[in-house]
XYZ file of C-alpha atoms in Angstrom:
771
model
C 92.691 188.917 38.654
C 93.929 186.252 41.045
C 91.468 183.907 42.735
C 91.248 184.221 46.628
C 93.496 181.729 48.371
C 91.133 179.042 49.840
C 91.283 178.905 53.709
C 90.649 175.904 55.942
C 89.986 175.372 59.603
C 90.854 171.928 61.190
C 90.175 170.380 64.566
C 92.851 167.817 65.232
C 93.092 165.278 67.999
C 96.464 163.492 68.569
C 96.713 160.438 70.751
C 99.761 158.762 72.056
C 102.642 159.763 74.310
C 102.177 163.369 73.481
C 102.268 165.051 76.947
C 105.410 165.736 78.894
C 107.552 165.413 75.744
C 107.469 168.920 74.375
C 104.592 168.377 71.973
C 102.609 171.522 72.638
C 105.659 173.710 72.153
C 106.378 171.830 68.959
C 102.934 172.394 67.728
C 103.155 176.104 68.628
C 106.341 176.469 66.639
C 105.112 174.396 63.711
C 101.932 176.545 63.434
C 104.012 179.734 63.491
C 106.256 178.345 60.802
C 103.184 177.719 58.505
C 101.564 181.069 59.251
C 98.568 179.474 60.982
C 96.428 180.741 63.871
C 94.385 178.820 66.420
C 95.264 176.901 69.589
C 96.643 173.740 71.191
C 95.805 172.333 74.590
C 96.274 169.104 76.700
C 93.165 167.130 77.631
C 92.752 163.980 79.682
C 92.577 161.881 76.454
C 94.761 163.655 73.877
C 96.316 166.781 72.637
C 93.737 168.843 70.807
C 94.638 171.390 68.080
C 92.583 173.894 66.091
C 94.470 175.543 63.206
C 93.138 178.039 60.650
C 94.819 179.508 57.557
C 95.478 178.836 53.851
C 94.547 175.258 52.942
C 98.000 174.556 51.582
C 99.574 175.707 54.811
C 97.177 173.591 56.904
C 97.969 170.509 54.764
C 101.687 171.130 55.288
C 101.161 171.567 58.993
C 99.197 168.247 59.217
C 101.854 166.375 57.311
C 104.718 167.757 59.510
C 102.769 167.044 62.704
C 103.775 163.394 62.535
C 106.828 163.557 60.268
C 108.704 166.175 62.557
C 107.320 165.223 66.039
C 109.646 165.494 69.016
C 111.958 162.566 69.537
C 110.219 161.156 72.777
C 106.615 161.592 71.310
C 104.923 158.356 70.250
C 102.017 159.233 68.126
C 99.334 156.450 68.102
C 96.639 158.237 66.041
C 95.659 161.574 64.490
C 92.134 162.622 63.531
C 91.335 165.824 61.653
C 87.876 167.234 61.070
C 86.933 170.457 59.192
C 85.113 172.909 61.421
C 83.681 176.408 61.063
C 86.151 179.272 60.998
C 87.133 180.588 64.473
C 88.483 184.033 63.260
C 91.740 183.451 65.126
C 94.310 186.257 65.035
C 97.312 184.360 66.493
C 98.250 180.752 67.749
C 98.099 180.145 71.437
C 98.698 177.345 74.018
C 95.294 176.978 75.845
C 94.596 175.815 79.383
C 94.490 172.107 79.834
C 91.068 170.575 80.069
C 90.186 167.575 82.274
C 87.647 165.236 80.671
C 85.657 162.682 82.782
C 86.625 159.108 81.900
C 89.268 159.943 79.288
C 92.886 158.959 79.616
C 96.202 159.859 78.143
C 99.357 157.855 77.634
C 102.109 158.886 80.125
C 105.671 159.237 79.248
C 108.373 157.229 81.120
C 111.136 159.201 82.623
C 113.820 160.233 80.084
C 117.607 160.150 80.506
C 119.412 163.615 80.519
C 119.607 165.046 77.026
C 123.038 166.378 75.591
C 122.058 170.096 75.784
C 121.257 169.601 79.539
C 124.562 167.803 80.015
C 126.350 170.582 78.396
C 124.698 173.127 80.653
C 125.585 171.419 83.964
C 129.270 171.287 82.919
C 129.522 174.870 81.633
C 130.662 177.300 84.320
C 128.995 180.309 82.546
C 125.601 178.560 82.599
C 123.250 179.477 85.441
C 122.580 175.776 85.800
C 126.227 174.873 86.177
C 126.485 171.834 88.480
C 122.747 171.892 89.186
C 121.574 168.214 89.705
C 117.916 168.724 88.740
C 118.406 170.299 85.313
C 115.842 169.129 82.670
C 113.884 170.279 79.669
C 111.059 169.063 77.439
C 113.303 166.408 76.053
C 114.415 164.849 79.305
C 113.931 164.348 82.922
C 111.320 163.008 85.317
C 107.807 162.216 84.089
C 106.015 159.093 85.230
C 107.708 159.242 88.768
C 106.339 162.742 89.472
C 102.828 162.593 87.904
C 99.981 162.312 90.276
C 97.192 162.666 87.703
C 96.434 163.859 84.169
C 96.437 166.173 82.268
C 100.148 166.448 82.724
C 100.535 170.041 84.219
C 102.834 171.174 87.066
C 100.066 171.427 89.661
C 99.469 167.644 89.220
C 103.063 166.713 89.786
C 105.337 166.744 92.881
C 107.008 169.702 91.338
C 103.962 171.864 92.403
C 105.770 172.679 95.610
C 108.559 174.658 93.767
C 107.457 178.075 92.390
C 109.505 179.054 89.383
C 111.777 182.073 89.654
C 111.395 184.800 87.026
C 114.192 183.306 84.798
C 112.573 179.832 84.884
C 109.114 181.322 84.280
C 110.421 183.236 81.221
C 111.804 180.016 79.735
C 108.484 178.278 80.618
C 106.517 180.865 78.843
C 108.830 181.247 75.754
C 107.573 179.185 72.812
C 111.061 179.247 71.188
C 112.771 177.952 74.400
C 113.284 174.201 74.827
C 111.911 174.538 78.421
C 108.606 175.916 77.040
C 105.976 174.220 79.204
C 108.549 171.879 80.704
C 106.648 170.927 83.871
C 109.722 169.953 86.045
C 111.699 173.125 85.038
C 113.779 174.315 87.857
C 117.198 176.015 88.612
C 119.365 176.563 91.669
C 117.415 179.631 92.721
C 113.907 177.990 92.811
C 114.202 174.138 92.450
C 115.002 171.061 94.571
C 118.126 170.965 96.578
C 120.625 168.294 97.734
C 121.530 167.552 101.266
C 124.068 165.062 102.668
C 123.159 163.482 105.944
C 124.277 160.659 108.229
C 122.126 157.628 109.151
C 120.577 159.639 111.982
C 119.509 162.349 109.483
C 121.955 164.846 110.719
C 123.653 167.142 108.057
C 127.300 166.119 107.219
C 129.489 169.230 107.398
C 131.690 168.892 104.286
C 131.126 172.084 102.300
C 129.972 171.364 98.730
C 127.570 168.447 98.866
C 128.783 166.776 95.650
C 132.425 167.163 96.602
C 131.722 165.619 100.062
C 129.649 162.807 98.645
C 132.227 161.891 96.027
C 135.063 161.990 98.760
C 133.097 159.497 100.821
C 132.884 157.139 97.838
C 136.543 157.426 97.094
C 137.286 156.463 100.796
C 135.277 153.332 100.427
C 132.027 154.455 102.022
C 128.551 153.259 100.980
C 126.211 156.131 99.913
C 122.403 155.933 99.526
C 121.515 158.161 96.638
C 118.060 159.403 95.951
C 117.283 158.904 92.344
C 114.406 159.178 89.982
C 112.137 156.333 91.286
C 113.763 155.638 94.606
C 117.145 155.183 96.425
C 120.199 153.573 94.993
C 123.123 152.295 96.946
C 126.475 153.300 95.610
C 130.092 152.300 96.334
C 133.457 152.050 94.670
C 133.188 149.128 92.162
C 137.013 148.771 92.238
C 137.274 148.297 96.008
C 136.911 144.693 97.288
C 136.454 146.090 100.858
C 133.629 148.353 99.794
C 131.892 145.810 97.690
C 132.151 143.116 100.385
C 130.765 145.443 102.938
C 127.873 146.305 100.760
C 127.177 142.626 100.289
C 127.242 141.895 103.997
C 125.091 144.772 104.937
C 122.613 144.339 102.076
C 122.441 140.488 102.753
C 123.358 139.748 99.132
C 126.232 137.231 99.200
C 126.873 136.839 95.462
C 124.092 138.107 93.310
C 125.677 140.478 90.729
C 125.569 144.255 91.044
C 125.145 146.779 88.333
C 127.811 149.308 87.674
C 127.508 152.813 86.422
C 130.290 154.183 84.247
C 130.835 157.834 83.256
C 130.930 157.515 79.492
C 130.809 155.242 76.621
C 134.610 155.282 76.266
C 134.821 154.200 79.899
C 132.394 151.340 79.142
C 134.695 150.087 76.235
C 137.569 150.062 78.664
C 135.820 147.397 80.754
C 133.599 145.507 78.325
C 133.141 144.460 74.704
C 130.321 146.622 73.254
C 128.584 146.012 69.986
C 127.112 148.905 67.916
C 123.572 147.706 69.001
C 124.610 147.696 72.608
C 126.106 151.192 72.283
C 122.827 152.412 70.889
C 120.917 150.913 73.795
C 123.316 152.309 76.472
C 122.973 155.793 74.894
C 119.210 155.637 74.308
C 116.759 157.907 76.137
C 115.738 154.819 78.155
C 119.362 154.245 79.240
C 118.820 150.850 80.810
C 121.299 148.543 82.459
C 122.817 146.465 79.633
C 124.428 143.039 80.235
C 127.768 143.219 78.433
C 130.705 140.788 77.945
C 133.139 141.747 80.684
C 136.797 142.055 79.763
C 138.063 141.101 83.180
C 141.835 141.115 82.227
C 141.586 144.784 81.228
C 139.080 145.963 83.890
C 139.786 147.081 87.389
C 136.283 146.514 88.490
C 136.776 143.916 91.140
C 135.552 140.284 90.638
C 133.263 140.536 93.761
C 130.969 142.809 91.742
C 129.748 139.879 89.691
C 131.363 136.665 91.120
C 131.717 133.725 88.543
C 130.244 135.652 85.665
C 131.400 136.689 82.347
C 128.746 139.440 81.850
C 128.650 142.761 83.652
C 125.482 144.868 84.140
C 126.432 148.408 82.925
C 124.528 151.680 82.664
C 125.423 155.219 81.885
C 124.419 158.223 84.071
C 120.768 158.962 83.351
C 120.164 162.032 85.591
C 122.221 165.246 86.058
C 123.006 164.190 89.599
C 124.490 160.869 88.373
C 126.624 162.787 85.722
C 127.902 165.224 88.306
C 128.587 162.482 90.918
C 130.380 160.329 88.373
C 132.579 163.318 87.329
C 133.301 164.240 90.955
C 134.131 160.590 92.078
C 136.195 159.620 89.009
C 135.396 155.934 89.763
C 133.206 153.077 88.344
C 130.356 153.027 90.957
C 128.048 150.138 91.878
C 124.512 151.424 91.714
C 122.073 148.883 93.067
C 118.478 149.141 94.332
C 118.140 150.761 97.730
C 116.647 147.915 99.585
C 117.368 145.059 101.997
C 117.139 141.586 100.435
C 114.042 141.285 98.212
C 112.135 144.289 99.687
C 110.852 146.984 97.381
C 113.039 149.988 96.635
C 113.033 152.742 99.312
C 111.370 155.857 97.944
C 111.005 158.645 100.554
C 113.746 160.326 102.679
C 112.427 159.198 106.116
C 111.701 155.737 104.807
C 115.231 155.433 103.398
C 116.768 156.606 106.637
C 114.716 154.018 108.510
C 115.224 151.065 106.209
C 118.752 151.731 104.791
C 120.316 153.185 108.027
C 122.228 149.924 108.721
C 123.497 149.703 105.165
C 124.510 153.191 104.058
C 127.208 155.312 105.846
C 125.565 158.553 104.457
C 122.555 159.637 102.427
C 122.433 161.949 99.458
C 118.887 163.329 99.707
C 116.904 165.853 97.911
C 113.473 167.535 98.508
C 111.690 166.564 95.186
C 109.138 163.935 96.134
C 108.843 160.710 94.204
C 105.217 159.641 93.487
C 105.894 156.304 91.690
C 108.674 153.800 92.667
C 110.658 152.844 89.720
C 113.618 150.429 89.435
C 116.218 150.475 86.684
C 115.442 148.426 83.549
C 117.718 145.671 82.439
C 118.221 144.640 78.818
C 120.364 142.428 76.740
C 121.108 142.547 73.023
C 120.757 139.077 71.457
C 120.539 138.246 67.714
C 120.715 141.913 66.918
C 117.640 142.932 69.002
C 117.214 144.590 72.354
C 115.379 142.311 74.791
C 113.943 143.300 78.176
C 114.996 141.276 81.145
C 113.385 143.735 83.688
C 111.105 146.321 82.389
C 110.832 149.547 84.408
C 112.445 152.936 84.160
C 112.371 154.383 80.661
C 109.808 151.858 79.254
C 106.823 151.705 81.693
C 104.126 152.814 81.724
C 104.221 152.862 77.906
C 101.741 150.259 76.919
C 102.110 147.161 74.770
C 99.783 147.710 71.786
C 97.120 144.891 71.411
C 95.867 143.740 68.016
C 92.378 143.894 69.269
C 90.216 146.068 71.582
C 90.506 144.454 75.086
C 88.024 144.478 77.892
C 89.115 146.139 81.085
C 91.235 143.496 82.778
C 93.426 143.471 85.755
C 95.928 140.636 85.497
C 97.809 140.235 88.695
C 100.954 138.417 87.347
C 103.144 135.798 89.111
C 105.049 135.571 92.325
C 108.649 136.190 91.194
C 109.510 139.365 89.113
C 105.920 140.396 89.440
C 104.321 142.834 87.201
C 100.570 143.478 86.772
C 98.691 144.476 83.611
C 95.698 146.642 83.064
C 94.051 146.668 79.745
C 91.836 149.202 78.059
C 91.080 149.648 74.287
C 94.114 148.500 72.353
C 96.474 149.140 75.256
C 98.057 146.712 77.727
C 99.656 148.704 80.528
C 102.167 146.312 81.925
C 103.377 147.853 85.137
C 107.038 148.554 85.964
C 108.998 145.655 87.827
C 107.281 145.226 91.192
C 109.569 142.518 92.488
C 109.252 139.088 94.221
C 105.839 138.928 95.973
C 107.271 137.394 99.038
C 106.570 139.966 101.875
C 103.960 142.469 102.864
C 106.124 145.475 101.730
C 106.075 144.190 98.181
C 102.390 143.511 98.458
C 101.700 147.071 99.518
C 103.853 148.332 96.597
C 101.830 146.114 94.287
C 98.532 147.458 95.606
C 99.562 151.116 95.525
C 100.868 150.874 91.965
C 97.674 149.108 90.767
C 95.731 152.089 92.187
C 98.013 154.618 90.532
C 97.546 152.878 87.110
C 93.827 152.671 87.525
C 93.684 156.384 88.327
C 96.052 157.475 85.428
C 94.402 155.427 82.839
C 90.835 155.622 84.027
C 90.468 151.918 84.116
C 87.698 150.042 86.164
C 88.382 146.344 85.663
C 85.548 144.053 84.702
C 87.789 140.941 84.880
C 90.396 139.828 87.351
C 93.043 137.331 86.021
C 95.391 135.387 88.364
C 97.881 132.462 88.442
C 96.523 129.030 89.389
C 99.113 128.612 92.192
C 97.063 129.063 95.387
C 100.040 130.340 97.510
C 101.092 133.217 95.300
C 100.455 136.594 96.975
C 99.279 138.038 93.683
C 96.681 135.122 93.498
C 95.672 135.696 97.164
C 95.185 139.445 96.333
C 92.921 138.577 93.361
C 90.907 136.052 95.357
C 90.668 138.551 98.139
C 88.817 140.905 95.725
C 86.502 137.923 95.059
C 85.784 137.371 98.788
C 85.035 141.028 99.220
C 82.112 140.512 96.907
C 83.179 143.210 94.362
C 80.049 143.456 92.167
C 80.405 143.052 88.486
C 83.782 141.503 88.608
C 84.573 138.119 86.788
C 87.696 136.136 88.005
C 89.657 133.963 85.637
C 92.434 131.622 86.699
C 95.157 131.329 84.054
C 97.741 128.525 83.803
C 101.310 129.909 84.207
C 102.805 128.430 80.990
C 99.889 129.274 78.731
C 100.271 132.901 79.964
C 104.028 132.800 79.104
C 103.318 131.663 75.564
C 100.385 134.073 74.906
C 102.550 137.036 76.133
C 105.156 136.074 73.450
C 102.430 135.781 70.869
C 100.763 139.110 71.634
C 103.907 141.158 71.542
C 104.558 139.582 68.072
C 100.932 140.174 67.176
C 100.154 136.426 66.438
C 96.749 135.082 66.992
C 96.979 131.801 65.196
C 98.020 128.624 67.099
C 101.654 128.104 67.942
C 103.848 125.423 69.278
C 104.688 127.060 72.582
C 107.959 126.076 74.311
C 107.689 127.280 77.951
C 110.780 126.550 79.901
C 111.124 127.911 83.432
C 111.749 126.772 87.029
C 108.192 125.992 88.233
C 104.671 126.900 87.527
C 101.431 125.422 88.679
C 99.922 123.007 86.375
C 96.277 122.060 85.710
C 97.013 118.642 87.198
C 98.305 120.083 90.455
C 102.025 119.198 89.805
C 104.717 121.658 89.057
C 105.255 122.238 85.366
C 108.102 123.988 83.745
C 109.470 122.092 80.704
C 106.328 122.413 78.576
C 105.435 122.004 74.890
C 101.999 123.481 74.328
C 99.846 123.841 71.200
C 98.285 127.195 72.218
C 96.379 130.260 71.079
C 94.808 133.074 73.093
C 91.766 131.031 73.964
C 93.305 127.737 75.154
C 96.043 125.233 74.973
C 96.842 121.628 74.818
C 99.791 120.032 76.791
C 101.428 118.293 73.715
C 104.603 117.348 75.608
C 106.859 117.985 78.528
C 110.207 117.067 80.163
C 110.108 113.906 82.198
C 108.744 114.773 85.625
C 110.724 113.802 88.751
C 110.393 114.298 92.381
C 111.555 117.545 93.942
C 112.737 116.479 97.464
C 111.975 119.094 100.082
C 109.916 121.110 97.609
C 111.229 124.778 97.738
C 114.453 123.568 99.561
C 115.451 121.906 96.332
C 115.383 125.287 94.586
C 117.810 126.820 97.066
C 119.973 123.554 97.220
C 120.516 122.181 93.697
C 122.276 119.180 95.131
C 118.759 118.080 96.298
C 117.401 118.390 92.677
C 120.485 116.426 91.483
C 119.562 113.571 93.901
C 115.998 113.754 92.770
C 117.053 113.123 89.247
C 119.665 110.528 90.203
C 117.559 108.376 92.471
C 114.289 109.016 90.407
C 115.719 108.028 87.084
C 118.595 105.757 87.916
C 117.405 104.146 91.063
C 117.603 104.666 94.729
C 120.954 102.720 94.943
C 122.730 105.009 92.349
C 126.220 105.571 93.826
C 127.396 109.103 94.578
C 131.104 108.190 94.178
C 133.133 110.537 91.950
C 130.481 113.314 92.188
C 132.225 116.105 94.030
C 129.180 117.992 95.163
C 126.840 115.127 95.886
C 129.698 113.106 97.501
C 130.130 115.858 100.047
C 126.461 115.948 101.196
C 125.843 114.755 104.675
C 124.857 111.072 104.518
C 122.184 111.583 107.007
C 120.515 114.219 104.649
C 120.949 111.854 101.653
C 119.021 109.184 103.724
C 116.355 111.774 104.505
C 116.007 112.573 100.815
C 115.686 108.888 99.996
C 112.908 108.511 102.536
C 111.171 111.695 101.303
C 111.164 110.377 97.776
C 110.036 106.840 98.698
C 107.069 108.184 100.720
C 106.354 111.282 98.506
C 106.770 113.484 101.551
C 107.028 117.146 100.575
C 108.350 116.018 97.170
C 106.078 117.402 94.449
C 106.521 116.199 90.953
C 108.213 118.702 88.574
C 108.850 118.818 84.892
C 110.698 122.193 85.350
C 113.533 122.851 82.850
C 115.055 125.169 85.362
C 115.194 122.401 87.866
C 116.948 120.137 85.256
C 119.665 122.887 84.752
C 120.069 123.054 88.595
C 120.545 119.376 88.756
C 123.050 119.175 86.017
C 125.020 122.054 87.539
C 125.309 120.051 90.842
C 126.146 116.792 89.081
C 128.902 118.452 87.036
C 130.318 119.874 90.246
C 129.491 123.612 89.431
C 127.032 124.742 92.108
C 125.297 122.806 94.884
C 123.773 125.696 96.967
C 122.592 129.066 95.472
C 122.352 132.470 96.963
C 120.051 133.868 94.298
C 117.619 132.647 91.679
C 119.020 130.660 88.720
C 122.576 131.040 90.079
C 123.420 127.468 89.225
C 122.107 127.701 85.785
C 123.814 130.995 85.073
C 127.246 129.615 86.304
C 126.651 126.559 84.107
C 125.989 128.675 81.039
C 129.118 130.838 81.734
C 131.281 127.562 81.762
C 129.736 126.442 78.447
C 131.097 129.511 76.740
C 134.679 128.344 77.727
C 134.518 124.999 76.102
C 136.814 124.721 73.053
C 134.349 122.120 71.643
C 131.616 122.284 69.095
C 128.344 122.090 70.956
C 126.416 120.720 67.944
C 128.527 117.398 68.152
C 128.576 114.451 70.537
C 125.469 115.455 72.342
C 123.925 113.417 75.197
C 121.181 110.864 74.500
C 117.597 111.217 75.358
C 114.410 109.780 73.967
C 110.904 110.950 73.277
C 108.037 108.602 73.978
C 104.249 109.071 73.449
C 101.893 108.013 76.158
C 98.142 108.941 76.169
C 98.517 111.374 73.305
C 101.246 113.357 75.138
C 105.061 113.188 74.393
C 107.621 112.923 77.053
C 111.330 113.700 76.848
C 112.943 110.792 78.921
C 115.959 111.926 80.671
C 117.566 108.847 82.224
C 120.221 108.517 79.404
C 121.147 112.142 79.726
C 121.576 111.999 83.502
C 123.486 108.721 83.301
C 125.885 110.287 80.741
C 126.424 113.566 82.716
C 127.278 111.320 85.760
C 129.676 109.264 83.788
C 131.455 112.331 82.374
C 131.763 113.902 85.871
C 133.294 110.672 87.170
C 135.824 110.666 84.320
C 136.740 114.275 85.267
C 135.542 115.655 81.941
C 135.774 119.420 82.448
C 132.482 121.010 83.632
C 132.747 123.393 80.690
C 132.475 120.506 78.217
C 129.678 118.917 80.138
C 127.783 122.188 80.171
C 128.424 122.677 76.427
C 127.085 119.109 75.613
C 124.123 119.669 77.899
C 123.101 122.969 76.359
C 123.381 121.528 72.811
C 121.406 118.489 73.942
C 118.537 120.794 75.416
C 118.436 122.735 72.128
C 118.115 119.467 70.184
C 115.333 118.349 72.593
C 113.371 121.494 71.636
C 113.898 121.083 67.902
C 112.987 117.300 67.916
C 109.888 117.792 69.995
C 108.587 120.673 67.893
C 109.274 118.573 64.749
C 107.108 115.752 66.083
C 104.327 118.054 67.337
C 104.331 119.870 63.825
C 104.164 116.556 62.012
C 101.016 115.869 63.956
C 99.048 119.162 63.572
C 100.990 121.134 60.858
C 101.940 124.086 62.994
C 105.155 125.818 61.843
C 105.202 128.669 64.285
C 107.210 128.242 67.539
C 107.096 130.713 70.552
C 109.828 130.549 73.047
C 109.058 131.832 76.506
C 109.955 131.306 80.190
C 112.890 132.391 82.232
C 115.211 129.662 80.991
C 115.311 131.457 77.668
C 117.269 134.270 79.362
C 120.057 131.799 78.775
C 121.590 133.509 75.687
C 123.548 130.298 74.623
C 120.385 128.177 74.774
C 118.259 130.741 73.067
C 120.655 131.154 70.227
C 121.092 127.380 69.690
C 117.366 126.675 69.929
C 116.450 129.512 67.399
C 119.181 128.455 64.885
C 117.973 124.772 65.141
C 114.401 125.572 64.722
C 115.034 127.849 61.718
C 117.180 125.139 60.082
C 114.099 122.829 60.394
C 112.017 125.635 58.608
C 110.136 126.954 61.733
C 109.331 130.534 62.163
C 110.370 131.510 65.684
C 108.845 133.982 67.969
C 110.798 135.400 70.863
C 110.330 138.212 73.426
C 111.731 141.776 73.105
C 109.119 144.146 74.601
C 108.379 142.273 77.790
C 110.677 139.925 79.523
C 110.529 136.192 78.823
C 110.661 135.617 82.570
C 107.668 136.009 84.887
C 107.778 139.807 84.312
C 105.922 139.020 81.077
C 103.262 136.656 82.643
C 100.668 139.494 83.371
C 100.374 140.417 79.782
C 99.489 136.891 78.757
C 97.027 136.528 81.616
C 95.296 139.619 80.536
C 94.773 138.541 76.987
C 93.643 135.078 77.973
C 91.183 136.386 80.489
C 89.739 138.887 78.043
C 88.816 136.077 75.625
C 87.790 133.577 78.293
C 85.331 136.043 79.649
C 83.875 136.968 76.236
């Protein structure tokens, strides 16, 4: 006689990104496959499951739960507990359960999956040419969620009641739209509308045909996307691109381009297998690729003076349809003016973009969270974030310790904030440059959204030491309001840079931190930016820096690199250093040169800076590359582009520099370097060669300084952070040189090395400072 098959009942809790990614339908199907009864439901903190059946089947179910999870699910933890039998007869999806104080990770928005792409281009399909097609594997998530648990009534899709066909899909456990909250079709879902800047409907028949026709005729179109409006125009038309630049007040900062397919990308750019994978990923970011200008009909005005092109593939059905209709490479750039935040709502777009766009492609699905496109590069075989937003946020950075609830307010440029809870650091999407009230409001609104979604009540507020940053003023404003129970921690800018790199690499032990950027407020009140720190999460020592020089005119020197060049020239080579033979400096008005000399002599509005970014600006101007910039780091970027042209080995014939020790701190003396750059420029050495020598020299400085610091304290770990390391040439040379010397090198991948990663470092430092 056979023994009775043992039975088991398990209560299972699954944490991670398991809502909005088809996880409950997956569990339902998995339970049926294993012949199990019970239920699954969303809660505010997890997905909860109860399964009952033969013990072997329950064990198989539990193993498959993680091994076969949906592609966009990210399982953080699974707990299983044996409970009393429930006597279940079938498996069901239960009602979601709100739980006070609990929180759930939220999925980023996901690029259109292949089955949905096939549907919108299949004439027999009921979603043929429907621009809001989605399923459990793709579509809007974060941008439509107002609160958790993730159910349709708590999203901006609540206004669209599903038709019978969509409801059947939603209710069918075997359908890929089973419990897809944004599910919709042409009968019941959002709709497109084409209007002029006055908001009046454009009579052109089919909306997509009419919109594409406008683009082909050189018009500028404002397109409502996932997280806000994009401005689109024909990327092959100089007239269209120049009109967009003039209206958007963006003289030369590069635009991103959307191309219809990977084959189309290959026609314009060199694409490595890793870059292909990134372009095709569910995140679908803008990827900076090497531009094959000779084979490309994308006009030079899209990215003046650059060898790289920012490229993305369509990531919504609307994009796919518009690209197919237009048959053109399209500029797709943020719908804003200057450095304002991206426009989100229809009325807002008509008001703010009415002088830029010729027409507006609107729809009636509301956007809850603003969301810019992410930007990435592939360097040394790894994807690296340059701007972290769509497709990545609000997924957290996982911390190697349980953090206290901290709000870290970030920096001024490329602002993000960070909220921490448990082992999660929720680094926000890119907020932008905190230079106006509109961006501050966007910052404040997004802080409140994250606090609500992730049930975080901060105990600690971290901020940058710079007293004029809007993010710092926001933090100190909370202090002045007397918020009870809050502690406030000021964090040095470059310490935050290094700790952000350490944390994403899960390193706690001290490192030599090389923090190279434009400027950051130092503990001595000067502007740092060429820093060598010995740092851990709790503190740092400034072990060395680049030689500080005066920055004549303060912020004016950032916008006019020729001023920074004069600062180095007069500061290091003497006030009488001649300007002859220097094309850019020789053309500066002598009256302005005299003013700069007086500013430096009297220290008038001329703060000291050790910024590596300012050194790059100065060399760019000295070499005759760029004397005035239209966007941040333009001079340094163009200098880097030139170095790639040099038919010259960058590890030979470097410029001279010296390292001296004073008062326990090492300083890289730069007079010899500046003098040699000036001499080369006067000899008409090509700027490409000057740039190549300079890049190799800076990489050598990094290696030599790290070697000296390591000899003193034994540290063999080096962390590279700061916006200067977006320079791919310098990053590659520095990493290679350090590794040759036996150092282990930490670099950024998850968060940007620029100021977009500052908030993560601030949060970790503040968590330990307040403990």
